[in-house]
Amino acid sequence: MSADRSSAEDVFLARQDDRAGRRIQVFIVVKTAPTPSAKYVDTVCVAGLVVSPGPLRWVRLYPVPFRHLDFERQFRKYSIIEVDVAAPDHGDGRPESLKVKDFNRITVLEETGSDSVRRHEIMRDVEPTTACVLYSGAKADPAGATSLGLVAPIDPRIEVAASKGWSESQKRTIEAHQDQLALDLGAELRRDAPPLESPPFQAWYVYRCETDGCREHRQGILDWELTALQRRAQKEGGDARSWIKERFETIMLSRERSTRFILGNQAAGHKRHTFSVLSIYYPKREAVNRAMMALSSLF
Ligand SMILES: [Zn+2]
């Protein structure tokens, strides 16, 4: 995405058409951990890049009752899906936010692998930002500021601590659903799923961004993979904390990888300047180089 004026205007116009309602193709880069929801039992935040119709732009699809979708609708990260979208219902005025109009009309078009040229091509075209730029933008204009972005972390490290568990209101939401089948909650949702458990640990990344004079950021990791990994560790009798360190630090922050964080902010108006790490993109440098070579040979 180039930052010139005409492309900014193209993005603005495309977003207007998205909110008016249409079918778009989205390359998925974010699936956050499920959290309790009064309406849908539990939901996740999905975000990605619109690849068609262009121009390339960030979108947030929220809420998505992912665990309750039919299996064939349960897309993986780095899939390209086709989905009907429209303006969100409840005053989420963030420019990237959309709602899914019919969960049963989600179609998975393509799953891109880690060596897929397509995957690297899309990510290459995303204009990077920094955590400091996102923060100051949301401070200055909580309603209209950019609320999703790709940043390069400098000297990142992870902090892991015991989770505080669900809040009182989240607990009440889960209890309220326990005697009730997902079926009762609307014809859209057909799958029941086991009650949502809070994972034992939460984690943060501490790093500097590329803005000159950046002091430090400490941002919570909301990626679903963090929760899923802990479930697997529990199931297999592993130590969840060391599993987190191994995957989210040793592997994801390895020097062999060109690691980027996808940041997103909170919906509540007074918390818009609070950004979290929604997803980690950590391709091997050699895979990026190979894909770029393949791309250049196409022209
Ligand atoms: Zn910074």
Coordinates of C-alpha atoms and ligand atoms in Angstrom, one line a residue:
M1 CA 0.0 0.0 0.0
S2 CA 1.6 3.3 -0.9
A3 CA 0.8 6.2 1.3
D4 CA 0.0 8.8 -1.4
R5 CA -3.2 10.7 -1.3
S6 CA -5.1 9.0 -4.0
S7 CA -4.6 5.6 -2.4
A8 CA -5.7 6.9 1.0
E9 CA -8.9 8.1 -0.7
D10 CA -9.3 4.8 -2.5
V11 CA -9.2 3.0 0.8
F12 CA -11.7 5.5 2.3
L13 CA -14.1 4.9 -0.6
A14 CA -13.7 1.1 -0.5
R15 CA -14.5 1.1 3.2
Q16 CA -17.7 3.0 2.5
D17 CA -18.7 0.3 0.1
D18 CA -17.8 -2.4 2.6
R19 CA -20.0 -0.8 5.3
A20 CA -22.9 -0.4 2.8
G21 CA -22.8 -4.2 2.4
R22 CA -21.0 -6.5 0.0
R23 CA -19.0 -9.7 -0.4
I24 CA -15.3 -9.4 0.0
Q25 CA -12.2 -11.6 0.0
V26 CA -10.1 -11.4 3.1
F27 CA -6.6 -12.9 3.8
I28 CA -6.9 -13.8 7.5
V29 CA -3.9 -12.9 9.7
V30 CA -5.6 -12.5 13.1
K31 CA -7.7 -15.0 15.2
T32 CA -7.8 -14.0 18.8
A33 CA -8.6 -16.3 21.7
P34 CA -12.3 -16.8 22.3
T35 CA -13.9 -14.8 25.1
P36 CA -17.4 -15.2 26.6
S37 CA -20.2 -13.4 24.8
A38 CA -23.8 -12.8 25.9
K39 CA -25.2 -13.2 22.4
Y40 CA -23.1 -16.0 20.9
V41 CA -21.8 -17.9 23.9
D42 CA -18.2 -17.0 22.9
T43 CA -16.6 -15.1 20.1
V44 CA -13.3 -14.3 18.6
C45 CA -12.0 -11.2 16.8
V46 CA -10.9 -12.0 13.2
A47 CA -8.8 -9.5 11.2
G48 CA -7.0 -9.5 7.9
L49 CA -6.4 -7.8 4.6
V50 CA -9.0 -7.3 1.9
V51 CA -7.5 -8.7 -1.3
S52 CA -10.6 -8.2 -3.4
P53 CA -12.1 -5.9 -4.3
G54 CA -9.0 -3.7 -3.8
P55 CA -7.2 -1.6 -2.7
L56 CA -5.4 -3.8 0.0
R57 CA -6.7 -2.7 3.4
W58 CA -7.1 -3.9 7.0
V59 CA -10.5 -5.2 8.2
R60 CA -11.7 -6.4 11.5
L61 CA -14.6 -8.9 11.5
Y62 CA -16.2 -8.9 14.9
P63 CA -17.9 -10.8 16.5
V64 CA -17.3 -14.2 15.0
P65 CA -18.6 -17.2 17.1
F66 CA -15.8 -19.3 15.7
R67 CA -16.1 -22.4 17.9
H68 CA -19.8 -22.6 16.9
L69 CA -19.4 -22.4 13.2
D70 CA -19.8 -25.5 11.0
F71 CA -16.5 -27.2 10.5
E72 CA -16.4 -26.3 6.8
R73 CA -16.6 -22.6 7.8
Q74 CA -13.8 -22.8 10.4
F75 CA -11.0 -21.2 8.4
R76 CA -7.4 -21.3 9.4
K77 CA -5.1 -18.3 9.8
Y78 CA -3.5 -17.3 6.4
S79 CA -6.6 -18.6 4.5
I80 CA -8.3 -16.4 2.0
I81 CA -12.0 -16.4 2.7
E82 CA -15.0 -14.8 1.0
V83 CA -17.6 -13.3 3.3
D84 CA -20.6 -10.9 3.3
V85 CA -19.9 -7.8 5.4
A86 CA -21.7 -4.7 6.5
A87 CA -21.3 -1.9 9.0
P88 CA -21.1 -3.1 12.6
D89 CA -24.3 -2.9 14.8
H90 CA -23.1 -1.4 18.0
G91 CA -21.3 1.8 17.6
D92 CA -17.9 0.4 16.8
G93 CA -16.8 3.3 14.7
R94 CA -13.2 2.2 14.2
P95 CA -12.6 2.6 10.4
E96 CA -11.6 -1.1 9.9
S97 CA -14.5 -2.7 11.8
L98 CA -17.2 -4.7 10.0
K99 CA -19.7 -7.3 10.9
V100 CA -20.2 -10.6 9.1
K101 CA -23.8 -10.7 7.7
D102 CA -24.3 -14.4 7.4
F103 CA -21.9 -16.9 9.1
N104 CA -23.2 -19.7 6.9
R105 CA -22.0 -17.9 3.7
I106 CA -18.4 -17.9 4.7
T107 CA -16.4 -19.7 2.0
V108 CA -12.8 -20.7 2.3
L109 CA -11.2 -20.0 -1.1
E110 CA -7.6 -20.9 -0.4
E111 CA -5.2 -21.9 2.4
T112 CA -1.8 -20.4 1.9
G113 CA 1.2 -22.4 3.3
S114 CA 4.4 -21.0 4.8
D115 CA 6.2 -21.3 1.5
S116 CA 3.3 -19.8 -0.5
V117 CA 4.4 -17.0 -2.8
R118 CA 0.9 -15.5 -2.5
R119 CA 1.2 -15.2 1.3
H120 CA 4.5 -13.4 1.2
E121 CA 3.3 -11.2 -1.7
I122 CA 0.3 -10.0 0.3
M123 CA 2.3 -9.3 3.5
R124 CA 5.0 -7.5 1.5
D125 CA 2.4 -5.1 0.2
V126 CA 1.2 -4.1 3.7
E127 CA 2.5 -0.7 4.6
P128 CA 4.2 -1.1 8.0
T129 CA 3.6 1.3 10.9
T130 CA 5.0 1.5 14.5
A131 CA 3.5 1.0 17.9
C132 CA 4.3 4.7 18.8
V133 CA 2.5 6.0 15.7
L134 CA -0.6 3.8 16.4
Y135 CA -0.6 4.9 20.0
S136 CA -0.3 8.7 19.4
G137 CA -2.9 8.4 16.6
A138 CA -5.5 6.8 18.9
K139 CA -4.7 9.3 21.6
A140 CA -5.3 12.2 19.3
D141 CA -8.4 10.8 17.5
P142 CA -9.9 7.8 19.5
A143 CA -12.8 7.4 17.0
G144 CA -11.2 7.7 13.7
A145 CA -7.6 6.6 14.1
T146 CA -6.0 3.5 12.5
S147 CA -6.8 0.6 14.9
L148 CA -4.8 -2.2 13.2
G149 CA -1.3 -2.3 12.0
L150 CA 1.9 -4.3 11.3
V151 CA 5.0 -3.4 13.3
A152 CA 8.6 -4.6 13.5
P153 CA 9.6 -5.2 17.1
I154 CA 13.2 -4.4 18.2
D155 CA 14.7 -6.5 21.0
P156 CA 11.4 -8.2 21.8
R157 CA 11.1 -10.5 24.9
I158 CA 8.2 -12.3 26.5
E159 CA 6.7 -12.1 30.0
V160 CA 4.5 -14.9 31.2
A161 CA 2.3 -14.8 34.4
A162 CA -0.5 -16.8 35.9
S163 CA -3.8 -15.8 34.4
K164 CA -6.4 -14.0 36.6
G165 CA -9.1 -16.1 34.9
W166 CA -12.4 -14.8 33.7
S167 CA -13.9 -11.6 35.2
E168 CA -17.0 -11.8 37.3
S169 CA -19.2 -10.7 34.4
Q170 CA -17.6 -13.2 32.0
K171 CA -18.2 -16.0 34.6
R172 CA -21.9 -15.0 34.8
T173 CA -22.1 -15.0 31.0
I174 CA -20.7 -18.5 30.8
E175 CA -23.0 -19.8 33.5
A176 CA -26.0 -18.3 31.8
H177 CA -25.2 -20.3 28.7
Q178 CA -24.5 -23.6 30.4
D179 CA -28.1 -24.9 30.5
Q180 CA -28.8 -23.6 27.0
L181 CA -27.8 -25.2 23.8
A182 CA -26.2 -23.0 21.1
L183 CA -29.1 -24.1 19.0
D184 CA -31.4 -21.9 21.0
L185 CA -29.3 -18.9 20.2
G186 CA -30.3 -18.6 16.6
A187 CA -30.4 -20.7 13.5
E188 CA -27.1 -19.2 12.5
L189 CA -25.2 -21.2 15.1
R190 CA -25.3 -24.9 14.8
R191 CA -22.4 -26.3 16.7
D192 CA -22.3 -26.7 20.4
A193 CA -18.8 -26.5 21.9
P194 CA -17.5 -27.3 25.4
P195 CA -17.7 -24.5 28.0
L196 CA -14.9 -22.0 27.5
E197 CA -12.1 -22.3 30.1
S198 CA -9.7 -19.5 30.9
P199 CA -6.1 -20.5 30.0
P200 CA -3.7 -20.9 33.0
F201 CA -1.2 -18.3 31.8
Q202 CA -1.3 -14.9 30.1
A203 CA 1.7 -13.3 28.3
W204 CA 3.0 -10.0 27.1
Y205 CA 5.6 -8.9 24.6
V206 CA 8.0 -6.1 25.7
Y207 CA 9.9 -4.4 22.9
R208 CA 10.8 -1.1 21.2
C209 CA 9.3 -0.1 17.9
E210 CA 11.0 1.7 15.0
T211 CA 10.0 5.2 16.0
D212 CA 13.1 7.2 17.1
G213 CA 13.2 7.7 20.8
C214 CA 10.7 4.8 21.5
R215 CA 11.1 3.9 25.2
E216 CA 9.3 0.6 25.3
H217 CA 5.9 -1.1 24.8
R218 CA 4.4 -3.9 26.9
Q219 CA 1.4 -5.4 25.2
G220 CA -0.8 -8.4 26.0
I221 CA -0.8 -11.3 23.5
L222 CA -4.4 -12.2 22.5
D223 CA -3.5 -14.7 19.7
W224 CA -5.7 -17.8 19.9
E225 CA -2.6 -19.9 19.4
L226 CA -1.5 -18.9 22.9
T227 CA -4.6 -20.4 24.4
A228 CA -4.6 -23.4 22.1
L229 CA -1.0 -24.2 22.9
Q230 CA -1.8 -24.2 26.7
R231 CA -4.7 -26.6 26.1
R232 CA -2.4 -29.0 24.2
A233 CA 0.2 -28.8 27.0
Q234 CA -2.4 -29.6 29.6
K235 CA -3.8 -32.5 27.6
E236 CA -0.3 -34.0 27.0
G237 CA 0.9 -33.4 30.6
G238 CA 3.4 -30.7 29.5
D239 CA 4.5 -27.6 31.3
A240 CA 2.3 -24.9 29.8
R241 CA 4.7 -22.1 30.8
S242 CA 7.7 -23.7 29.1
W243 CA 5.7 -24.5 26.0
I244 CA 4.8 -20.8 25.8
K245 CA 8.4 -19.8 26.1
E246 CA 9.5 -22.3 23.5
R247 CA 7.0 -21.3 20.9
F248 CA 6.4 -17.6 21.5
E249 CA 10.0 -16.7 22.3
T250 CA 12.5 -19.3 21.1
I251 CA 10.8 -19.9 17.8
M252 CA 8.8 -16.8 17.0
L253 CA 11.5 -14.3 18.1
S254 CA 14.3 -16.3 16.4
R255 CA 16.9 -14.3 14.4
E256 CA 16.2 -16.6 11.5
R257 CA 12.8 -15.1 11.2
S258 CA 11.5 -11.8 10.0
T259 CA 9.0 -11.4 12.9
R260 CA 6.2 -8.8 12.8
F261 CA 3.5 -8.1 15.3
I262 CA -0.1 -7.4 14.2
L263 CA -1.4 -4.8 16.7
G264 CA -5.0 -3.9 17.4
N265 CA -6.7 -1.7 19.9
Q266 CA -9.6 -2.1 22.3
A267 CA -13.1 -1.2 21.3
A268 CA -14.1 0.8 24.4
G269 CA -13.7 4.5 23.6
H270 CA -11.6 5.3 26.6
K271 CA -9.2 2.4 25.9
R272 CA -8.6 3.0 22.2
H273 CA -5.0 3.9 22.9
T274 CA -4.4 0.5 24.4
F275 CA -3.0 -1.8 21.8
S276 CA -2.4 -5.6 22.1
V277 CA -0.5 -8.1 20.0
L278 CA -3.3 -9.9 18.1
S279 CA -1.1 -12.1 16.0
I280 CA 2.5 -12.8 15.3
Y281 CA 3.8 -13.2 11.7
Y282 CA 7.1 -15.0 11.9
P283 CA 8.2 -16.3 8.4
K284 CA 11.7 -17.7 8.0
R285 CA 13.9 -15.1 6.3
E286 CA 14.9 -17.7 3.7
A287 CA 11.2 -18.4 2.9
V288 CA 10.6 -14.7 2.3
N289 CA 13.7 -14.4 0.1
R290 CA 12.7 -17.5 -1.9
A291 CA 9.2 -16.1 -2.4
M292 CA 10.5 -12.7 -3.5
M293 CA 12.8 -14.4 -6.0
A294 CA 9.9 -16.4 -7.4
L295 CA 7.9 -13.2 -7.7
S296 CA 10.6 -11.2 -9.5
S297 CA 11.0 -14.0 -12.0
L298 CA 7.4 -13.7 -12.9
F299 CA 7.8 -10.3 -14.5
Ligands
ZN1 ZN 7.4 2.7 20.1

